[in-house]
PDB file of C-alpha atoms in Angstrom:
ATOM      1  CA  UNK A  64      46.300 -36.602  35.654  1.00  0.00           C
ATOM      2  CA  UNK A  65      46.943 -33.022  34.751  1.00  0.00           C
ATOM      3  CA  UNK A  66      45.789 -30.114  36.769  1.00  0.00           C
ATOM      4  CA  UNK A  67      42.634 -28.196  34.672  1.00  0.00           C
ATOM      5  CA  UNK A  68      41.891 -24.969  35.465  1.00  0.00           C
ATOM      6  CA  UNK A  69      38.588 -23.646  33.504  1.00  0.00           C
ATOM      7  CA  UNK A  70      39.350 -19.667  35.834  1.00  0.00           C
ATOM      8  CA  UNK A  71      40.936 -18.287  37.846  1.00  0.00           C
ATOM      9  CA  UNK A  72      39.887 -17.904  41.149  1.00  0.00           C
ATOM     10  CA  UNK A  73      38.168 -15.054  42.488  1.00  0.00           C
ATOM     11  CA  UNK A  74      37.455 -13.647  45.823  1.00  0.00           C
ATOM     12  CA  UNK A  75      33.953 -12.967  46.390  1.00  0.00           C
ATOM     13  CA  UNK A  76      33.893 -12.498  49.622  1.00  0.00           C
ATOM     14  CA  UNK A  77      31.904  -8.979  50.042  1.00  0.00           C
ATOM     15  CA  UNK A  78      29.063 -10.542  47.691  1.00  0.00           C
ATOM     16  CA  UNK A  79      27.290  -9.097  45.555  1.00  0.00           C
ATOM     17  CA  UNK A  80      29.550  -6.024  44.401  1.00  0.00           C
ATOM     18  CA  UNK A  81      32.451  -8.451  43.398  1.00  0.00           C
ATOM     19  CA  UNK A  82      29.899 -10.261  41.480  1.00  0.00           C
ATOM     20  CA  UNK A  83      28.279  -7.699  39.384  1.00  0.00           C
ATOM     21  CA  UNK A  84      31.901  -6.130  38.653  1.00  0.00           C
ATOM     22  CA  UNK A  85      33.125  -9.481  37.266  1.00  0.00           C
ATOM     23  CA  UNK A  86      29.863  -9.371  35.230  1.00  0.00           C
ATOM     24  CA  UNK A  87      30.631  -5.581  34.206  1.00  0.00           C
ATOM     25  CA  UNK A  88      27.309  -3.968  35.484  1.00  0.00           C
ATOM     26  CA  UNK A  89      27.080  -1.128  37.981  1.00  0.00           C
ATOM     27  CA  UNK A  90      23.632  -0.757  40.251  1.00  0.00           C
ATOM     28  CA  UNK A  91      22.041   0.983  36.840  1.00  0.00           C
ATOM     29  CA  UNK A  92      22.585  -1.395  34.455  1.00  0.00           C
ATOM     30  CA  UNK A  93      21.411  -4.050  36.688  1.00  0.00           C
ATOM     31  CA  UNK A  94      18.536  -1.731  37.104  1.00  0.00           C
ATOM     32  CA  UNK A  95      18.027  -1.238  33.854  1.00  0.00           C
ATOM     33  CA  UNK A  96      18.221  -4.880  33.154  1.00  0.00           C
ATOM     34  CA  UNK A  97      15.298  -5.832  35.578  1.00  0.00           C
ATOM     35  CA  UNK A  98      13.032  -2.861  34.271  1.00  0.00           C
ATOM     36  CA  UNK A  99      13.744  -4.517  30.639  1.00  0.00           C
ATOM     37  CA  UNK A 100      12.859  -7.968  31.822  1.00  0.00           C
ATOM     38  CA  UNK A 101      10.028  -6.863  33.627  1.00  0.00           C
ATOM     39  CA  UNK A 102       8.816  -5.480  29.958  1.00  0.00           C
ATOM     40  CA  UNK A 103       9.837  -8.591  28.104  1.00  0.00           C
ATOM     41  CA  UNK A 104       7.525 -10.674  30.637  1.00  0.00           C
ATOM     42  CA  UNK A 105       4.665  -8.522  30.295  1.00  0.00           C
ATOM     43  CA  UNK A 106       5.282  -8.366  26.233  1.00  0.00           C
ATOM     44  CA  UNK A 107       5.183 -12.391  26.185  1.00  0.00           C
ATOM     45  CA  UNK A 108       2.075 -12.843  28.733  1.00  0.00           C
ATOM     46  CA  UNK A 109       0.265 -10.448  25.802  1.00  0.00           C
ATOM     47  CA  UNK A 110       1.468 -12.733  23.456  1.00  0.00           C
ATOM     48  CA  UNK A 111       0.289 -15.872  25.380  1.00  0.00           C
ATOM     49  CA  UNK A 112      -3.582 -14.273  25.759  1.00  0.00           C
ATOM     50  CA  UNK A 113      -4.102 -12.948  22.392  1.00  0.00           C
ATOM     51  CA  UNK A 114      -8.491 -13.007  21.053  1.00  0.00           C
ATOM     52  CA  UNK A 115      -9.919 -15.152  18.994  1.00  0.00           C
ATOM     53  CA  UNK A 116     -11.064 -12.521  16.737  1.00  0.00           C
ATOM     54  CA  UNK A 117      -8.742 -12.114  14.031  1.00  0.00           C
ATOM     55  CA  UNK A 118      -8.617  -8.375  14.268  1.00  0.00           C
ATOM     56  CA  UNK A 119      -8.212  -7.872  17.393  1.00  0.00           C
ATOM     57  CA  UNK A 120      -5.969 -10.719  17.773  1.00  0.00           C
ATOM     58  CA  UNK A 121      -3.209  -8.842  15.393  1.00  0.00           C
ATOM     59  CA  UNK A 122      -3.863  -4.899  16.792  1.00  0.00           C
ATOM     60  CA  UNK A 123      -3.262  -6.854  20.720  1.00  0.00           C
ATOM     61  CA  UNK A 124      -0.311  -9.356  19.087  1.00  0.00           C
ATOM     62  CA  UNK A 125       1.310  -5.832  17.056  1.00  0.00           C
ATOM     63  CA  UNK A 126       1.051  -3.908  20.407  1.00  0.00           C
ATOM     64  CA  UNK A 127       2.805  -7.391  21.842  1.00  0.00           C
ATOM     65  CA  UNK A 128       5.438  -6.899  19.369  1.00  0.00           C
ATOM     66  CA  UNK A 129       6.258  -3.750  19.955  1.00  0.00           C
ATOM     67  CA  UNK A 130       6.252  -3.892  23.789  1.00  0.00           C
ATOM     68  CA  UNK A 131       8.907  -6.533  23.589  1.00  0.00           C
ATOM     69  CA  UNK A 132      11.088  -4.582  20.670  1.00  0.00           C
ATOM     70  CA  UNK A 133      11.266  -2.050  23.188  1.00  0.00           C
ATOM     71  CA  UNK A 134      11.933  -3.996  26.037  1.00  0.00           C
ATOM     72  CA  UNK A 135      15.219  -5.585  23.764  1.00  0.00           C
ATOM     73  CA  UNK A 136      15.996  -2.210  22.769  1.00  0.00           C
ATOM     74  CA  UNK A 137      16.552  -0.983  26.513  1.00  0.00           C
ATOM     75  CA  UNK A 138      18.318  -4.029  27.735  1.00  0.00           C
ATOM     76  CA  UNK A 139      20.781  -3.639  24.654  1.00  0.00           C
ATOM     77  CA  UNK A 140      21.210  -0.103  25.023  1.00  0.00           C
ATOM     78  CA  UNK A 141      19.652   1.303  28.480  1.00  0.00           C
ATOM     79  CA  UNK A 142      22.569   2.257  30.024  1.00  0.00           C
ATOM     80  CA  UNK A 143      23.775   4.384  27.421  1.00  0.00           C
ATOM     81  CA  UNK A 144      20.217   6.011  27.079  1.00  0.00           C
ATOM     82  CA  UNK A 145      20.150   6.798  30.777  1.00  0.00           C
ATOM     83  CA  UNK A 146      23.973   7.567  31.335  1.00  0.00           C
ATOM     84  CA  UNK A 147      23.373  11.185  29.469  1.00  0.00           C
ATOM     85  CA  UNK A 148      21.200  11.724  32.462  1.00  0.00           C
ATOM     86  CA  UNK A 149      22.416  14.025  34.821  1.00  0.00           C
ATOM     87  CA  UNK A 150      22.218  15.807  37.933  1.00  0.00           C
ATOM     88  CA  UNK A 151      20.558  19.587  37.889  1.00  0.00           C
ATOM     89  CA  UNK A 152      23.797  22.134  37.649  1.00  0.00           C
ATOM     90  CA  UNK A 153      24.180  23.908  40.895  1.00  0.00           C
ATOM     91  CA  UNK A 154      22.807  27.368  40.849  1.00  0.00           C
ATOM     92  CA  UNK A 155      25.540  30.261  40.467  1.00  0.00           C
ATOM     93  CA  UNK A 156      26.120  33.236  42.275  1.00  0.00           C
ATOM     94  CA  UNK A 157      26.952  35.834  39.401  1.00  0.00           C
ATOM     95  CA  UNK A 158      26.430  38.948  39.367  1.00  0.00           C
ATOM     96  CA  UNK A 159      24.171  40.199  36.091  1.00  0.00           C
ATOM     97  CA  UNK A 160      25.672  42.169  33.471  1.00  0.00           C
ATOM     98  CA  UNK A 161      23.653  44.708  33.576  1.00  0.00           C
ATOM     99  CA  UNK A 162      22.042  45.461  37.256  1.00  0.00           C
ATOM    100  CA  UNK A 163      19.300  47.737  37.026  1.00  0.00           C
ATOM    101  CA  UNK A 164      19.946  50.398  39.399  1.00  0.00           C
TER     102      UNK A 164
END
C-alpha cells in the first residue's frame, strides 16, 4: 500500500497562535469574527420569535433581515473596515509660525 499524505505536517506546539496563522487571522479578525457571529445569532433568534400579527411580523422579520445582512457584511469585510483604524498621532513640538510676541 502506498503512503497518502492529505498535509503536511505542522508544528503546533505553542497553540493557539500557530493555529490562527495557518488559518490566516490575526487577534482582530478573530475578533471581528466572534462580534459578527454574535450578530448573526441574535439576527436568527429574531427570526425564530417573529408575531403572529402580520404587520408586525414583517417590520420585526425586515429588522431580522437586516441585522443579519450586517452581521455577513462585517464577517466578509470587518477587518478591512477596522484596519483604517488607527492610533491618535503623537502630539508635536513645533514651534508656530507666527508667535505672538
Amino acid at each position: 500500500m502506498r503512503d497518502f499524505i492529505l498535509a503536511a505536517p505542522i508544528d503546533m506546539s505553542t497553540g493557539f497562535t500557530d493555529f490562527f496563522g495557518t488559518i490566516g487571522l490575526s487577534a482582530a479578525g478573530i475578533v471581528t469574527k466572534g462580534v459578527a457571529a454574535v450578530i448573526a445569532v441574535i439576527a436568527v433568534r429574531m427570526l425564530l420569535t417573529l408575531n403572529s400579527d402580520p404587520k408586525m411580523a414583517l417590520r420585526k422579520g425586515s429588522m431580522a433581515v437586516g441585522t443579519l445582512f450586517l452581521a455577513v457584511v462585517l464577517a466578509l469585510y470587518g477587518a478591512t473596515l477596522f484596519s483604517t483604524v488607527t492610533d491618535k498621532p503623537a502630539a508635536t513640538t513645533q514651534t508656530p509660525a507666527n508667535p505672538k510676541s
